[in-house]
Every structure is written in C-alpha cells, then in structure tokens.
Short mmCIF file of N, CA and C in Angstrom, two decimals:
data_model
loop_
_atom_site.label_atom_id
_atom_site.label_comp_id
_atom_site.label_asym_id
_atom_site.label_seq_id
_atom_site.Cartn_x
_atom_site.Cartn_y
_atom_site.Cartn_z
N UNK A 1 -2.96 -7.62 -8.04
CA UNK A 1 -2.35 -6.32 -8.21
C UNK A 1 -2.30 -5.57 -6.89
N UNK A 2 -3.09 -6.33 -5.97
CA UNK A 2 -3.28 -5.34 -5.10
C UNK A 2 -2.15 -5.46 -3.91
N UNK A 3 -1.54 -6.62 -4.04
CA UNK A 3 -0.57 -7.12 -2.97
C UNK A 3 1.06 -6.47 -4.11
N UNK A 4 1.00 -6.55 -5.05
CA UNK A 4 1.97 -5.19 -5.41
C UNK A 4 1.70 -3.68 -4.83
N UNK A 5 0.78 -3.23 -5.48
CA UNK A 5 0.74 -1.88 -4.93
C UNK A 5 1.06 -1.39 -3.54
N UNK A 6 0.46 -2.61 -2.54
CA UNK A 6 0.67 -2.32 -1.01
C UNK A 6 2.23 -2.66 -0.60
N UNK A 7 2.55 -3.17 -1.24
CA UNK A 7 4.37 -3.67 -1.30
C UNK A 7 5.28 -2.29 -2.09
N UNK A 8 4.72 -1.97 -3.64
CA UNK A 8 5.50 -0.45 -3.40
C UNK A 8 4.66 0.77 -2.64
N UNK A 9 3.78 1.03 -2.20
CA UNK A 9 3.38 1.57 -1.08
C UNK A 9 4.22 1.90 -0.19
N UNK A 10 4.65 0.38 0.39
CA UNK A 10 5.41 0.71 1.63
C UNK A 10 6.63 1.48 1.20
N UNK A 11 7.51 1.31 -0.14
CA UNK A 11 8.01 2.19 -0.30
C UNK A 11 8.18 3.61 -1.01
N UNK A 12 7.44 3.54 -1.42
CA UNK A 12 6.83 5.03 -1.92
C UNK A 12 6.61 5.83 -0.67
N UNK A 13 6.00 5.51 0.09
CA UNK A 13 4.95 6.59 1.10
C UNK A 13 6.60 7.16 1.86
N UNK A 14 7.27 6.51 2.69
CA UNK A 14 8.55 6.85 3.47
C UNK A 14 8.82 7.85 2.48
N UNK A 15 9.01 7.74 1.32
CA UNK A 15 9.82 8.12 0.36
C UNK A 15 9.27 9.73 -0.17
N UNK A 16 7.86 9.71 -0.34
CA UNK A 16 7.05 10.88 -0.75
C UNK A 16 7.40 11.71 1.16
N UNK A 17 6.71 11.35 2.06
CA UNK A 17 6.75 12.20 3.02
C UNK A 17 8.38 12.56 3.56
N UNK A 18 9.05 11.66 3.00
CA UNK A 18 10.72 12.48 3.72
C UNK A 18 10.90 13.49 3.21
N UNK A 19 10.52 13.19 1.62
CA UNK A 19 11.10 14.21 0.82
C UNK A 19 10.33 15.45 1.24
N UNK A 20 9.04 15.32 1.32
CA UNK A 20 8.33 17.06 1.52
C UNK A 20 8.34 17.83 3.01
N UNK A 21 8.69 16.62 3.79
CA UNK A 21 9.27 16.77 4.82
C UNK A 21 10.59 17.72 4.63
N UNK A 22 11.99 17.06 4.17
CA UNK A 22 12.49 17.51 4.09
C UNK A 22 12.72 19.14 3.42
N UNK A 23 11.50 19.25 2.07
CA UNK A 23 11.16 20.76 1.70
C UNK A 23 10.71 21.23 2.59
N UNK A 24 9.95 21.29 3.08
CA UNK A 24 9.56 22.03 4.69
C UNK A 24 10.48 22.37 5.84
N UNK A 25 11.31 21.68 6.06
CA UNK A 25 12.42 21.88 6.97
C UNK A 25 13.65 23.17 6.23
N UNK A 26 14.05 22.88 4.82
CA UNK A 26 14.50 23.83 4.23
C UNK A 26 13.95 24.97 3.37
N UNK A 27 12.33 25.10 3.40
CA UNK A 27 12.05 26.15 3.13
C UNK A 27 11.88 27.52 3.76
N UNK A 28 11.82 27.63 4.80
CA UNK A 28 11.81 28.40 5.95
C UNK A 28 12.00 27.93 7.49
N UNK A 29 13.16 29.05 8.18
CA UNK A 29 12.98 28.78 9.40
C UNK A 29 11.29 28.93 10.44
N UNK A 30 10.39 29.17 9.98
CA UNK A 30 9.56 29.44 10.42
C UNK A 30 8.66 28.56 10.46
N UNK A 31 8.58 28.03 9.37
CA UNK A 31 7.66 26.58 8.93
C UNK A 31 8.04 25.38 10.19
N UNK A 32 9.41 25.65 10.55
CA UNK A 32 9.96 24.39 11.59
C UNK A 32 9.31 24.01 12.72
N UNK A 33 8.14 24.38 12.57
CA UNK A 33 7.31 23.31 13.52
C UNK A 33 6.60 22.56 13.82
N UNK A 34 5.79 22.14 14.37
CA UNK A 34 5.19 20.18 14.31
C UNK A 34 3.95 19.85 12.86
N UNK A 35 3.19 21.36 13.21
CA UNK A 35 2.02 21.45 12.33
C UNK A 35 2.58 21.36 10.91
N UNK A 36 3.43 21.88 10.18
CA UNK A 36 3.91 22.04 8.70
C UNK A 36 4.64 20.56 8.76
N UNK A 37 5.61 20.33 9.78
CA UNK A 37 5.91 18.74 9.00
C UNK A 37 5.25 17.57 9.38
N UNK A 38 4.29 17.55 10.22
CA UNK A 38 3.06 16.29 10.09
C UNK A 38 2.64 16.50 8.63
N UNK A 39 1.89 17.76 8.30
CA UNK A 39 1.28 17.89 7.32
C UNK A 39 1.76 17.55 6.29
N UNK A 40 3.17 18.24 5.77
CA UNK A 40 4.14 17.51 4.91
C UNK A 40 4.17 15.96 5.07
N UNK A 41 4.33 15.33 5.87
CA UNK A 41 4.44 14.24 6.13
C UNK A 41 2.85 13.04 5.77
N UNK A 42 1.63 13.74 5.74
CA UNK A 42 0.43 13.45 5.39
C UNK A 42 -0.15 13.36 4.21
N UNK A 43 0.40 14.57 3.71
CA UNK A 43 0.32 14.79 2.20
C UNK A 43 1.21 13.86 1.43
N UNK A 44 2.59 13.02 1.74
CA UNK A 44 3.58 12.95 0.98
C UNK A 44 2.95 11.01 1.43
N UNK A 45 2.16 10.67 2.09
CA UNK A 45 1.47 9.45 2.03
C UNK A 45 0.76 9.39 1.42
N UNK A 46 -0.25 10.18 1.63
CA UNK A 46 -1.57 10.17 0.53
C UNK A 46 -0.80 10.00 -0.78
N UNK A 47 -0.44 11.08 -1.19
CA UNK A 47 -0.06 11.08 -2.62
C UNK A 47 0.71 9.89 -3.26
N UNK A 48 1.38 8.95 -2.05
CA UNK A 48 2.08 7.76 -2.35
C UNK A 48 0.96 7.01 -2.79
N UNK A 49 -0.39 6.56 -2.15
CA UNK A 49 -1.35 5.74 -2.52
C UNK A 49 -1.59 5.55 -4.14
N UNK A 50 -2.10 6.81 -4.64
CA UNK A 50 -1.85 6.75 -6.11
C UNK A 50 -0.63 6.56 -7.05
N UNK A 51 0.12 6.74 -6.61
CA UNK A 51 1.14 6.57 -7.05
C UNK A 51 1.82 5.03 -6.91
N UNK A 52 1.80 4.53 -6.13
CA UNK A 52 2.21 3.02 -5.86
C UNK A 52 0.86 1.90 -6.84
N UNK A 53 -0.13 2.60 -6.72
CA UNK A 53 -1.19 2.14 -7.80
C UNK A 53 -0.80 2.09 -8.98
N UNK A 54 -0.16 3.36 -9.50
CA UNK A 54 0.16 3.63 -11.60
C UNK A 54 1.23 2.62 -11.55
N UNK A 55 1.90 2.78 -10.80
CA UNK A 55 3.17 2.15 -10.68
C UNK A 55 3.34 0.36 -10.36
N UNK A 56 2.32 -0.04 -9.90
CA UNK A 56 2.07 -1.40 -9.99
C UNK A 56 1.36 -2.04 -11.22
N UNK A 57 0.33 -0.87 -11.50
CA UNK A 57 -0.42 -1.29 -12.97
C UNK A 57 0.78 -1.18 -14.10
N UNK A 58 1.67 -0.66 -14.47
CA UNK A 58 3.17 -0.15 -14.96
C UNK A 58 3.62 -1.51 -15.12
N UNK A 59 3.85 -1.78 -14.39
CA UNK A 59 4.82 -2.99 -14.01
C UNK A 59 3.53 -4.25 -14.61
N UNK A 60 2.40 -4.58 -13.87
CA UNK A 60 1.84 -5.39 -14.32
C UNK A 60 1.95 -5.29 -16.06
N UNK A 61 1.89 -4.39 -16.48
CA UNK A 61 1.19 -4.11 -18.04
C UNK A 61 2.75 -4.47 -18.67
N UNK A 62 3.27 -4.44 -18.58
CA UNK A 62 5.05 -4.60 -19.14
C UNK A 62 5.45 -5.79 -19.08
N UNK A 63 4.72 -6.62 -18.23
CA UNK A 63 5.11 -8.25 -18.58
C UNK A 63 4.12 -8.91 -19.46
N UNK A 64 4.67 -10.16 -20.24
CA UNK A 64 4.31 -10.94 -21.08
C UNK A 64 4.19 -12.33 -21.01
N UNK A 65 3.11 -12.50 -20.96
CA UNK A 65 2.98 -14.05 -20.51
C UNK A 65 4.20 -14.81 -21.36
N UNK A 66 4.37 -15.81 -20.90
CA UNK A 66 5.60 -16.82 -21.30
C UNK A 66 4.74 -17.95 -22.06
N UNK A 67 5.43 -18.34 -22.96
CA UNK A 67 4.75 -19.52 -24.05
C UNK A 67 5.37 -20.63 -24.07
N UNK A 68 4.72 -21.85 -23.69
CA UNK A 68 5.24 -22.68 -23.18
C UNK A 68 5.41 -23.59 -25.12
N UNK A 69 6.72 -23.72 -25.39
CA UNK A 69 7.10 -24.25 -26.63
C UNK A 69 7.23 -25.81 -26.34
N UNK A 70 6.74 -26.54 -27.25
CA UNK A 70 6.57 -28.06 -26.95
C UNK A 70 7.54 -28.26 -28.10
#
C-alpha cells in the first residue's frame, strides 16, 4: 500500500500546494510575497500526505480478489 500512496502523493502534493498557492496569490495583493506562498505551498504538501493515504486505502478496499474458475 505503501508504494501506492507515494505514487498518488506525487500527485496530490503538486496539486494541494498549486491550488493554495494559487488562493494566496488571489486573495490579496498584500499576501504576494515569498513568506505566504512557501507557506501555502507547505501546508498544501503536508495535507497531501494524508490524503494520498485515504485515497490509496480507497482504492485498495474497492478491489476484489479474482476467482480462479476451473
């Protein structure tokens, strides 16, 4: 399970930090500087970790072993 999770990981995390990235860039002109979108950008990884976790257990739990009919 664990070589799933680190596989949607990789795409989750891009995916969480663009986006809050990107809220940060359009929530204020003021926010537009390095400190608010690292941070955005830190937070929107972390939060991928768990998330690429539910989301692999998801997927694991939804398949069904196959029965081999003789």
């Amino acid at each position: 399970m664990l070589k799933l999770a680190v596989l949607i990981f990789i795409l989750t995390a891009p995916t969480f930090a663009g986006t809050l990235v990107i809220g940060v860039l359009t929530a204020d002109t003021s926010l537009a500087n390095a400190i608010p979108i690292v941070a955005a950008a830190a937070v929107g990884v972390l939060a991928a970790v768990p998330a690429s976790w539910a989301i692999a257990r998801a997927i694991l739990a939804g398949q069904k072993p196959r029965t081999t009919s003789e």
